[in-house]
mmCIF file of C-alpha atoms in Angstrom:
data_model
loop_
_atom_site.group_PDB
_atom_site.id
_atom_site.type_symbol
_atom_site.label_atom_id
_atom_site.label_comp_id
_atom_site.label_asym_id
_atom_site.label_seq_id
_atom_site.Cartn_x
_atom_site.Cartn_y
_atom_site.Cartn_z
ATOM 1 C CA UNK L 1 26.635 -19.609 35.643
ATOM 2 C CA UNK L 2 26.001 -23.035 36.956
ATOM 3 C CA UNK L 3 25.600 -25.920 35.476
ATOM 4 C CA UNK L 4 22.746 -28.157 34.253
ATOM 5 C CA UNK L 5 22.938 -31.043 35.404
ATOM 6 C CA UNK L 6 23.034 -34.595 33.787
ATOM 7 C CA UNK L 7 21.376 -36.688 36.167
ATOM 8 C CA UNK L 8 18.633 -34.430 37.461
ATOM 9 C CA UNK L 9 16.230 -32.758 36.190
ATOM 10 C CA UNK L 10 17.284 -28.749 37.499
ATOM 11 C CA UNK L 11 14.567 -25.700 37.830
ATOM 12 C CA UNK L 12 15.548 -22.334 36.878
ATOM 13 C CA UNK L 13 12.997 -19.727 37.185
ATOM 14 C CA UNK L 14 11.693 -17.533 34.314
ATOM 15 C CA UNK L 15 10.846 -14.363 35.846
ATOM 16 C CA UNK L 16 10.008 -11.194 33.217
ATOM 17 C CA UNK L 17 12.705 -9.964 31.655
ATOM 18 C CA UNK L 18 14.161 -6.458 32.198
ATOM 19 C CA UNK L 19 14.490 -3.726 29.302
ATOM 20 C CA UNK L 20 18.194 -2.511 28.207
ATOM 21 C CA UNK L 21 19.351 0.966 29.140
ATOM 22 C CA UNK L 22 22.395 0.773 29.158
ATOM 23 C CA UNK L 23 25.115 -2.286 27.698
ATOM 24 C CA UNK L 24 28.298 -1.305 28.880
ATOM 25 C CA UNK L 25 27.733 -0.693 32.413
ATOM 26 C CA UNK L 26 25.376 0.753 35.366
ATOM 27 C CA UNK L 27 21.140 1.846 35.396
ATOM 28 C CA UNK L 28 20.845 5.315 35.951
ATOM 29 C CA UNK L 29 16.763 6.109 36.524
ATOM 30 C CA UNK L 30 15.637 6.814 33.137
ATOM 31 C CA UNK L 31 14.886 10.701 32.158
ATOM 32 C CA UNK L 32 15.136 13.444 30.333
ATOM 33 C CA UNK L 33 16.173 15.940 31.958
ATOM 34 C CA UNK L 34 16.588 19.492 30.680
ATOM 35 C CA UNK L 35 19.332 20.958 27.372
ATOM 36 C CA UNK L 36 22.773 21.724 28.675
ATOM 37 C CA UNK L 37 22.543 24.728 26.003
ATOM 38 C CA UNK L 38 20.226 26.477 24.014
ATOM 39 C CA UNK L 39 19.857 25.766 20.427
ATOM 40 C CA UNK L 40 18.305 22.491 20.807
ATOM 41 C CA UNK L 41 15.860 21.352 19.116
ATOM 42 C CA UNK L 42 12.472 19.496 19.824
ATOM 43 C CA UNK L 43 11.932 15.925 20.528
ATOM 44 C CA UNK L 44 9.379 14.197 17.803
ATOM 45 C CA UNK L 45 6.446 13.167 19.336
ATOM 46 C CA UNK L 46 5.986 9.139 19.291
ATOM 47 C CA UNK L 47 3.921 8.068 15.541
ATOM 48 C CA UNK L 48 -0.350 7.267 17.034
ATOM 49 C CA UNK L 49 -0.325 4.131 16.136
ATOM 50 C CA UNK L 50 -1.077 0.894 18.212
ATOM 51 C CA UNK L 51 1.055 -0.857 20.844
ATOM 52 C CA UNK L 52 0.170 -4.423 21.140
ATOM 53 C CA UNK L 53 -0.873 -5.246 25.033
ATOM 54 C CA UNK L 54 -0.069 -7.317 26.830
ATOM 55 C CA UNK L 55 -2.099 -10.102 28.533
ATOM 56 C CA UNK L 56 -2.230 -10.377 32.425
ATOM 57 C CA UNK L 57 -1.250 -14.128 33.518
ATOM 58 C CA UNK L 58 1.555 -15.231 36.168
ATOM 59 C CA UNK L 59 4.787 -16.013 34.532
ATOM 60 C CA UNK L 60 5.854 -19.813 35.534
ATOM 61 C CA UNK L 61 8.823 -22.064 36.532
ATOM 62 C CA UNK L 62 10.378 -23.794 33.538
ATOM 63 C CA UNK L 63 12.177 -27.441 34.170
ATOM 64 C CA UNK L 64 15.830 -27.661 31.906
ATOM 65 C CA UNK L 65 16.593 -31.593 31.923
ATOM 66 C CA UNK L 66 19.509 -32.429 29.187
ATOM 67 C CA UNK L 67 18.171 -32.517 25.997
ATOM 68 C CA UNK L 68 19.281 -35.763 23.989
ATOM 69 C CA UNK L 69 20.669 -36.161 20.498
ATOM 70 C CA UNK L 70 24.314 -34.517 19.701
ATOM 71 C CA UNK L 71 24.900 -31.189 20.133
ATOM 72 C CA UNK L 72 25.647 -28.907 17.077
ATOM 73 C CA UNK L 73 29.049 -28.807 15.422
ATOM 74 C CA UNK L 74 31.012 -26.115 16.170
ATOM 75 C CA UNK L 75 33.377 -22.353 15.666
ATOM 76 C CA UNK L 76 35.001 -20.707 18.214
ATOM 77 C CA UNK L 77 36.293 -18.028 18.174
ATOM 78 C CA UNK L 78 34.959 -15.987 15.208
ATOM 79 C CA UNK L 79 35.674 -12.625 16.178
ATOM 80 C CA UNK L 80 32.915 -10.861 14.062
ATOM 81 C CA UNK L 81 34.942 -6.603 12.752
ATOM 82 C CA UNK L 82 33.369 -4.223 12.304
ATOM 83 C CA UNK L 83 34.853 -1.632 9.732
ATOM 84 C CA UNK L 84 31.962 0.952 10.758
ATOM 85 C CA UNK L 85 28.965 1.168 8.149
ATOM 86 C CA UNK L 86 27.251 4.175 6.503
ATOM 87 C CA UNK L 87 27.194 7.221 8.995
ATOM 88 C CA UNK L 88 29.395 5.447 12.273
ATOM 89 C CA UNK L 89 33.346 4.571 12.444
ATOM 90 C CA UNK L 90 35.653 4.583 15.066
ATOM 91 C CA UNK L 91 37.716 7.225 14.741
ATOM 92 C CA UNK L 92 40.443 6.628 17.422
ATOM 93 C CA UNK L 93 40.687 4.865 21.051
ATOM 94 C CA UNK L 94 42.658 5.254 24.306
ATOM 95 C CA UNK L 95 43.215 6.409 28.076
ATOM 96 C CA UNK L 96 39.414 5.180 28.987
ATOM 97 C CA UNK L 97 37.757 6.874 25.776
ATOM 98 C CA UNK L 98 36.686 6.796 22.039
ATOM 99 C CA UNK L 99 36.390 9.036 19.852
ATOM 100 C CA UNK L 100 33.314 8.162 16.639
ATOM 101 C CA UNK L 101 31.802 9.853 13.988
ATOM 102 C CA UNK L 102 27.797 9.294 13.959
ATOM 103 C CA UNK L 103 26.689 11.534 10.907
ATOM 104 C CA UNK L 104 27.950 14.843 11.561
ATOM 105 C CA UNK L 105 28.958 14.257 15.041
ATOM 106 C CA UNK L 106 32.313 13.212 15.964
ATOM 107 C CA UNK L 107 31.466 12.255 19.978
ATOM 108 C CA UNK L 108 33.956 11.268 22.656
ATOM 109 C CA UNK L 109 32.646 8.449 25.488
ATOM 110 C CA UNK L 110 34.296 6.015 27.561
ATOM 111 C CA UNK L 111 35.549 2.908 27.265
ATOM 112 C CA UNK L 112 36.950 0.888 30.005
ATOM 113 C CA UNK L 113 39.010 -1.900 27.525
ATOM 114 C CA UNK L 114 40.448 0.938 26.092
ATOM 115 C CA UNK L 115 43.707 0.549 27.875
ATOM 116 C CA UNK L 116 46.386 1.716 24.776
ATOM 117 C CA UNK L 117 47.091 5.347 24.516
ATOM 118 C CA UNK L 118 45.680 7.192 22.069
ATOM 119 C CA UNK L 119 47.137 7.274 18.339
ATOM 120 C CA UNK L 120 45.248 11.188 16.770
ATOM 121 C CA UNK L 121 47.229 14.471 18.566
ATOM 122 C CA UNK L 122 44.834 16.100 21.059
ATOM 123 C CA UNK L 123 43.974 18.890 18.878
ATOM 124 C CA UNK L 124 42.047 15.656 17.319
ATOM 125 C CA UNK L 125 40.208 15.037 20.544
ATOM 126 C CA UNK L 126 39.499 18.096 21.639
ATOM 127 C CA UNK L 127 37.479 19.274 18.375
ATOM 128 C CA UNK L 128 34.545 16.417 19.048
ATOM 129 C CA UNK L 129 31.097 17.883 19.185
ATOM 130 C CA UNK L 130 30.084 15.944 22.401
ATOM 131 C CA UNK L 131 31.977 14.645 25.528
ATOM 132 C CA UNK L 132 29.890 13.374 27.723
ATOM 133 C CA UNK L 133 30.593 13.438 31.137
ATOM 134 C CA UNK L 134 28.646 10.541 33.235
ATOM 135 C CA UNK L 135 27.998 14.010 35.412
ATOM 136 C CA UNK L 136 24.686 12.273 38.395
ATOM 137 C CA UNK L 137 24.152 15.982 38.839
ATOM 138 C CA UNK L 138 22.105 15.880 35.341
ATOM 139 C CA UNK L 139 19.735 14.294 33.578
ATOM 140 C CA UNK L 140 19.581 14.224 30.675
ATOM 141 C CA UNK L 141 21.748 16.032 27.183
ATOM 142 C CA UNK L 142 22.944 17.743 31.308
ATOM 143 C CA UNK L 143 25.118 14.456 30.882
ATOM 144 C CA UNK L 144 27.031 15.782 28.633
ATOM 145 C CA UNK L 145 29.174 18.807 27.064
ATOM 146 C CA UNK L 146 29.491 20.273 23.491
ATOM 147 C CA UNK L 147 32.802 22.195 23.227
ATOM 148 C CA UNK L 148 31.874 23.920 20.026
ATOM 149 C CA UNK L 149 28.098 24.606 19.770
ATOM 150 C CA UNK L 150 25.375 23.628 21.130
ATOM 151 C CA UNK L 151 23.323 20.943 19.591
ATOM 152 C CA UNK L 152 20.328 19.559 19.656
ATOM 153 C CA UNK L 153 18.897 16.406 21.455
ATOM 154 C CA UNK L 154 18.346 14.297 17.951
ATOM 155 C CA UNK L 155 20.386 14.476 14.672
ATOM 156 C CA UNK L 156 19.237 12.449 11.350
ATOM 157 C CA UNK L 157 21.664 8.750 11.329
ATOM 158 C CA UNK L 158 21.633 6.272 8.591
ATOM 159 C CA UNK L 159 23.214 2.558 8.553
ATOM 160 C CA UNK L 160 22.803 -0.668 5.712
ATOM 161 C CA UNK L 161 20.066 1.426 4.684
ATOM 162 C CA UNK L 162 18.059 2.553 7.238
ATOM 163 C CA UNK L 163 17.623 6.152 8.500
ATOM 164 C CA UNK L 164 16.750 6.886 12.229
ATOM 165 C CA UNK L 165 17.535 9.564 15.388
ATOM 166 C CA UNK L 166 20.823 9.579 17.139
ATOM 167 C CA UNK L 167 19.867 10.991 20.807
ATOM 168 C CA UNK L 168 21.832 12.627 23.593
ATOM 169 C CA UNK L 169 20.982 10.072 26.442
ATOM 170 C CA UNK L 170 21.624 10.192 30.061
ATOM 171 C CA UNK L 171 22.999 6.658 29.539
ATOM 172 C CA UNK L 172 25.637 7.256 27.366
ATOM 173 C CA UNK L 173 24.824 5.663 24.700
ATOM 174 C CA UNK L 174 22.967 7.517 21.102
ATOM 175 C CA UNK L 175 20.466 4.774 20.752
ATOM 176 C CA UNK L 176 22.225 2.256 18.757
ATOM 177 C CA UNK L 177 25.373 -0.126 18.344
ATOM 178 C CA UNK L 178 27.316 -0.418 15.865
ATOM 179 C CA UNK L 179 28.803 -3.201 17.133
ATOM 180 C CA UNK L 180 25.797 -5.230 16.168
ATOM 181 C CA UNK L 181 26.377 -4.394 12.871
ATOM 182 C CA UNK L 182 28.153 -7.664 11.385
ATOM 183 C CA UNK L 183 25.012 -9.405 13.405
ATOM 184 C CA UNK L 184 22.558 -7.568 11.116
ATOM 185 C CA UNK L 185 23.860 -7.594 7.815
ATOM 186 C CA UNK L 186 24.317 -11.375 8.412
ATOM 187 C CA UNK L 187 20.449 -11.256 8.495
ATOM 188 C CA UNK L 188 20.115 -8.561 5.657
ATOM 189 C CA UNK L 189 21.622 -10.641 3.067
ATOM 190 C CA UNK L 190 20.164 -14.123 5.133
ATOM 191 C CA UNK L 191 16.368 -12.435 4.828
ATOM 192 C CA UNK L 192 17.285 -11.135 1.092
ATOM 193 C CA UNK L 193 18.479 -14.689 -0.055
ATOM 194 C CA UNK L 194 16.235 -16.811 1.926
ATOM 195 C CA UNK L 195 13.624 -16.871 -1.756
ATOM 196 C CA UNK L 196 10.447 -16.938 0.906
ATOM 197 C CA UNK L 197 8.132 -14.763 3.195
ATOM 198 C CA UNK L 198 11.004 -14.507 6.406
ATOM 199 C CA UNK L 199 9.900 -14.052 9.658
ATOM 200 C CA UNK L 200 11.471 -12.320 12.447
ATOM 201 C CA UNK L 201 11.780 -11.261 16.628
ATOM 202 C CA UNK L 202 13.675 -9.345 18.092
ATOM 203 C CA UNK L 203 14.481 -9.363 22.307
ATOM 204 C CA UNK L 204 15.240 -6.304 24.063
ATOM 205 C CA UNK L 205 14.196 -4.703 20.469
ATOM 206 C CA UNK L 206 15.216 -0.878 21.915
ATOM 207 C CA UNK L 207 15.394 1.800 19.041
ATOM 208 C CA UNK L 208 14.340 -0.178 16.931
ATOM 209 C CA UNK L 209 17.566 -0.431 13.924
ATOM 210 C CA UNK L 210 17.298 -3.982 13.673
ATOM 211 C CA UNK L 211 13.772 -3.828 13.057
ATOM 212 C CA UNK L 212 14.255 -1.946 10.368
ATOM 213 C CA UNK L 213 16.444 -3.358 9.225
ATOM 214 C CA UNK L 214 14.681 -6.816 8.430
ATOM 215 C CA UNK L 215 11.938 -4.876 7.705
ATOM 216 C CA UNK L 216 13.373 -3.001 4.565
ATOM 217 C CA UNK L 217 14.733 -6.510 3.252
ATOM 218 C CA UNK L 218 11.388 -7.518 3.300
ATOM 219 C CA UNK L 219 10.623 -9.315 6.623
ATOM 220 C CA UNK L 220 7.755 -9.535 8.935
ATOM 221 C CA UNK L 221 9.030 -8.055 12.271
ATOM 222 C CA UNK L 222 7.263 -8.859 15.812
ATOM 223 C CA UNK L 223 9.695 -6.154 17.772
ATOM 224 C CA UNK L 224 9.484 -6.738 21.840
ATOM 225 C CA UNK L 225 11.130 -3.923 24.751
ATOM 226 C CA UNK L 226 9.348 -3.665 28.171
ATOM 227 C CA UNK L 227 10.359 0.670 27.819
ATOM 228 C CA UNK L 228 7.001 2.427 26.466
ATOM 229 C CA UNK L 229 9.847 5.239 25.680
ATOM 230 C CA UNK L 230 12.144 3.605 23.384
ATOM 231 C CA UNK L 231 9.037 1.743 21.495
ATOM 232 C CA UNK L 232 7.679 5.805 20.282
ATOM 233 C CA UNK L 233 11.592 6.271 19.546
ATOM 234 C CA UNK L 234 11.525 2.956 17.751
ATOM 235 C CA UNK L 235 7.968 4.304 16.067
ATOM 236 C CA UNK L 236 9.841 7.478 14.985
ATOM 237 C CA UNK L 237 13.003 5.590 13.307
ATOM 238 C CA UNK L 238 10.126 3.482 11.297
ATOM 239 C CA UNK L 239 8.726 7.145 9.474
ATOM 240 C CA UNK L 240 12.721 7.891 9.412
ATOM 241 C CA UNK L 241 12.970 5.089 6.648
ATOM 242 C CA UNK L 242 9.564 5.368 5.283
ATOM 243 C CA UNK L 243 9.041 2.202 6.579
ATOM 244 C CA UNK L 244 5.456 2.700 7.935
ATOM 245 C CA UNK L 245 3.408 0.008 6.079
ATOM 246 C CA UNK L 246 5.977 -2.382 6.721
ATOM 247 C CA UNK L 247 4.508 -5.557 9.120
ATOM 248 C CA UNK L 248 5.945 -4.829 11.845
ATOM 249 C CA UNK L 249 4.666 -5.733 15.024
ATOM 250 C CA UNK L 250 5.685 -2.999 17.762
ATOM 251 C CA UNK L 251 4.851 -4.455 21.600
ATOM 252 C CA UNK L 252 5.763 -3.142 24.828
ATOM 253 C CA UNK L 253 6.125 -6.280 27.291
ATOM 254 C CA UNK L 254 7.889 -7.727 28.730
ATOM 255 C CA UNK L 255 10.057 -10.168 26.385
ATOM 256 C CA UNK L 256 10.170 -13.559 28.830
ATOM 257 C CA UNK L 257 6.368 -12.987 29.474
ATOM 258 C CA UNK L 258 5.863 -12.471 25.030
ATOM 259 C CA UNK L 259 7.814 -16.312 24.637
ATOM 260 C CA UNK L 260 6.127 -17.592 26.426
ATOM 261 C CA UNK L 261 2.735 -17.038 25.295
ATOM 262 C CA UNK L 262 3.831 -17.160 21.956
ATOM 263 C CA UNK L 263 5.051 -20.757 22.397
ATOM 264 C CA UNK L 264 2.242 -21.807 24.204
ATOM 265 C CA UNK L 265 0.479 -20.479 20.221
ATOM 266 C CA UNK L 266 2.782 -22.440 18.649
ATOM 267 C CA UNK L 267 3.628 -19.277 17.193
ATOM 268 C CA UNK L 268 7.556 -19.390 15.652
ATOM 269 C CA UNK L 269 10.310 -17.237 13.910
ATOM 270 C CA UNK L 270 12.791 -18.794 11.133
ATOM 271 C CA UNK L 271 15.103 -15.847 12.938
ATOM 272 C CA UNK L 272 15.149 -14.561 16.647
ATOM 273 C CA UNK L 273 17.690 -12.025 17.948
ATOM 274 C CA UNK L 274 18.154 -11.674 21.541
ATOM 275 C CA UNK L 275 19.917 -8.906 23.520
ATOM 276 C CA UNK L 276 19.639 -9.946 27.180
ATOM 277 C CA UNK L 277 20.621 -6.949 30.129
ATOM 278 C CA UNK L 278 22.509 -8.175 32.319
ATOM 279 C CA UNK L 279 20.681 -7.063 34.966
ATOM 280 C CA UNK L 280 16.839 -5.709 34.092
ATOM 281 C CA UNK L 281 13.124 -4.776 35.515
ATOM 282 C CA UNK L 282 9.819 -5.410 33.888
ATOM 283 C CA UNK L 283 7.298 -3.131 34.093
ATOM 284 C CA UNK L 284 6.216 -4.528 36.557
ATOM 285 C CA UNK L 285 9.444 -3.884 39.375
ATOM 286 C CA UNK L 286 10.036 -7.968 38.416
ATOM 287 C CA UNK L 287 13.579 -8.398 38.057
ATOM 288 C CA UNK L 288 15.799 -10.310 35.790
ATOM 289 C CA UNK L 289 19.291 -11.264 36.867
ATOM 290 C CA UNK L 290 21.181 -13.181 32.545
ATOM 291 C CA UNK L 291 23.170 -16.149 34.518
ATOM 292 C CA UNK L 292 20.638 -16.566 36.458
ATOM 293 C CA UNK L 293 17.743 -17.106 33.830
ATOM 294 C CA UNK L 294 19.251 -17.068 30.125
ATOM 295 C CA UNK L 295 18.983 -20.665 29.977
ATOM 296 C CA UNK L 296 15.663 -20.719 30.869
ATOM 297 C CA UNK L 297 15.308 -17.651 27.914
ATOM 298 C CA UNK L 298 17.246 -19.730 24.945
ATOM 299 C CA UNK L 299 15.227 -22.826 25.791
ATOM 300 C CA UNK L 300 11.839 -21.009 24.688
ATOM 301 C CA UNK L 301 13.375 -19.274 21.918
ATOM 302 C CA UNK L 302 14.697 -23.019 20.675
ATOM 303 C CA UNK L 303 10.539 -23.788 20.816
ATOM 304 C CA UNK L 304 10.082 -20.672 18.603
ATOM 305 C CA UNK L 305 12.205 -21.670 15.664
ATOM 306 C CA UNK L 306 10.491 -22.631 12.450
ATOM 307 C CA UNK L 307 10.777 -25.742 10.789
ATOM 308 C CA UNK L 308 13.243 -23.784 8.597
ATOM 309 C CA UNK L 309 15.033 -21.607 10.595
ATOM 310 C CA UNK L 310 17.706 -19.304 9.425
ATOM 311 C CA UNK L 311 19.164 -18.526 13.102
ATOM 312 C CA UNK L 312 19.173 -17.861 16.632
ATOM 313 C CA UNK L 313 21.127 -14.594 17.770
ATOM 314 C CA UNK L 314 21.911 -13.844 20.899
ATOM 315 C CA UNK L 315 24.693 -11.026 22.229
ATOM 316 C CA UNK L 316 26.466 -10.301 25.791
ATOM 317 C CA UNK L 317 27.400 -7.283 27.187
ATOM 318 C CA UNK L 318 29.547 -7.263 30.486
ATOM 319 C CA UNK L 319 28.676 -10.578 32.194
ATOM 320 C CA UNK L 320 32.320 -11.776 33.771
ATOM 321 C CA UNK L 321 32.498 -15.007 31.515
ATOM 322 C CA UNK L 322 34.245 -16.194 28.735
ATOM 323 C CA UNK L 323 32.269 -16.131 25.304
ATOM 324 C CA UNK L 324 32.682 -20.344 25.671
ATOM 325 C CA UNK L 325 29.914 -19.572 29.080
ATOM 326 C CA UNK L 326 27.203 -18.585 26.427
ATOM 327 C CA UNK L 327 28.557 -21.312 23.618
ATOM 328 C CA UNK L 328 28.136 -23.991 25.534
ATOM 329 C CA UNK L 329 24.775 -23.053 26.921
ATOM 330 C CA UNK L 330 23.614 -22.372 23.279
ATOM 331 C CA UNK L 331 25.435 -26.312 22.518
ATOM 332 C CA UNK L 332 23.639 -27.446 24.467
ATOM 333 C CA UNK L 333 19.831 -25.981 23.773
ATOM 334 C CA UNK L 334 20.220 -26.830 20.516
ATOM 335 C CA UNK L 335 21.000 -30.007 21.639
ATOM 336 C CA UNK L 336 19.379 -32.904 18.358
ATOM 337 C CA UNK L 337 19.256 -29.746 16.120
ATOM 338 C CA UNK L 338 21.911 -30.067 13.877
ATOM 339 C CA UNK L 339 23.409 -27.349 12.806
ATOM 340 C CA UNK L 340 26.704 -24.943 13.386
ATOM 341 C CA UNK L 341 26.901 -22.451 16.622
ATOM 342 C CA UNK L 342 29.105 -19.969 16.428
ATOM 343 C CA UNK L 343 30.171 -18.070 19.078
ATOM 344 C CA UNK L 344 33.218 -15.222 20.384
ATOM 345 C CA UNK L 345 33.667 -11.524 20.116
ATOM 346 C CA UNK L 346 32.073 -8.488 18.013
ATOM 347 C CA UNK L 347 35.139 -6.246 17.238
ATOM 348 C CA UNK L 348 35.080 -2.622 16.032
ATOM 349 C CA UNK L 349 38.495 -1.357 14.009
ATOM 350 C CA UNK L 350 39.106 1.943 13.931
ATOM 351 C CA UNK L 351 38.856 3.932 11.010
ATOM 352 C CA UNK L 352 40.782 7.113 10.956
ATOM 353 C CA UNK L 353 39.590 10.426 10.752
ATOM 354 C CA UNK L 354 38.934 9.401 7.177
ATOM 355 C CA UNK L 355 36.506 6.172 8.145
ATOM 356 C CA UNK L 356 39.406 4.129 5.365
ATOM 357 C CA UNK L 357 42.816 3.542 8.267
ATOM 358 C CA UNK L 358 42.256 0.606 9.940
ATOM 359 C CA UNK L 359 43.846 0.678 13.229
ATOM 360 C CA UNK L 360 42.970 -1.102 16.462
ATOM 361 C CA UNK L 361 40.496 -3.432 17.237
ATOM 362 C CA UNK L 362 38.220 -3.027 19.939
ATOM 363 C CA UNK L 363 35.732 -5.411 21.513
ATOM 364 C CA UNK L 364 32.641 -4.338 22.769
ATOM 365 C CA UNK L 365 30.096 -7.802 23.025
ATOM 366 C CA UNK L 366 29.827 -11.537 23.185
ATOM 367 C CA UNK L 367 27.711 -13.802 21.043
ATOM 368 C CA UNK L 368 27.034 -16.620 19.405
ATOM 369 C CA UNK L 369 24.825 -17.266 17.406
ATOM 370 C CA UNK L 370 23.229 -20.532 16.107
ATOM 371 C CA UNK L 371 22.354 -21.374 12.634
ATOM 372 C CA UNK L 372 21.797 -24.921 10.224
ATOM 373 C CA UNK L 373 24.216 -25.689 8.162
#
């Protein structure tokens, strides 16, 4: 990431930010494909609720300068552990793979950071319900193998008191990123204990689990994602959680364009979550590069924080950088704002077959979080 010049103003382009399909790596083209085996359940249609239509308008570059005032206090490194919650836990890992429990199913997926040997015997792994193959000749569920019997494309899951659909996608994931449980639990507690109405902005919100956790806790939520398909999935999850009447705005738009407009309108939020991809494309083919455009995005997010804001949370996946890179960026962004910046890694710890036996820790992403003192 290029350093901010202390003496001279520096112009950074602020293009539209793309969608996230697969945090861990390559972005294959979106496709639902055909099921690999019989017995697939029909995919529920997106609930017919209005999605806010974005306003047209050019994206302007943003001038970034060194802010005045002291940098926030710091707490590093902070390792946020998750042993699992609700219907999820990490069973075992090793030899470049991980074995996870998602509700009734045990799933095997690639995990490059699992350099160690597996702890559980082969027969446990071989009894998995679904294995991601990454077969580039197939699409959708065709990139999964089901050793025991055919499975439907979706199934119900629950985390932190919200219900949603897991789905076998072509992008290796199943629609939820459990390492985020640490942030979601923090947000849930903050909303419940605030004693006042709280507004949450969830950028790159994808399938909406974080948005639903916030809404279930009592927050007014604005959920932004550039993918119509993801928004449809998120609204299905809203119905599954019986939160149809919850104050959630589903906005299908480029994240950067949206926050620029919110800044012009003077809108403010108490909690902002941003989970940008390393690389992405917006609805009109606009290019997002995290190292080039993240500083401008965080700078705008700072301006969107309410006077009594509770926090700004950034997560970053698959980047060649230390957490110190985003930590120092966050501290510079929040210079003069006071508070505390805590940064480190999100880690999931193995919990064994019973979900209660602590094992090795698997690093999943970097994060930086600003909170007021």
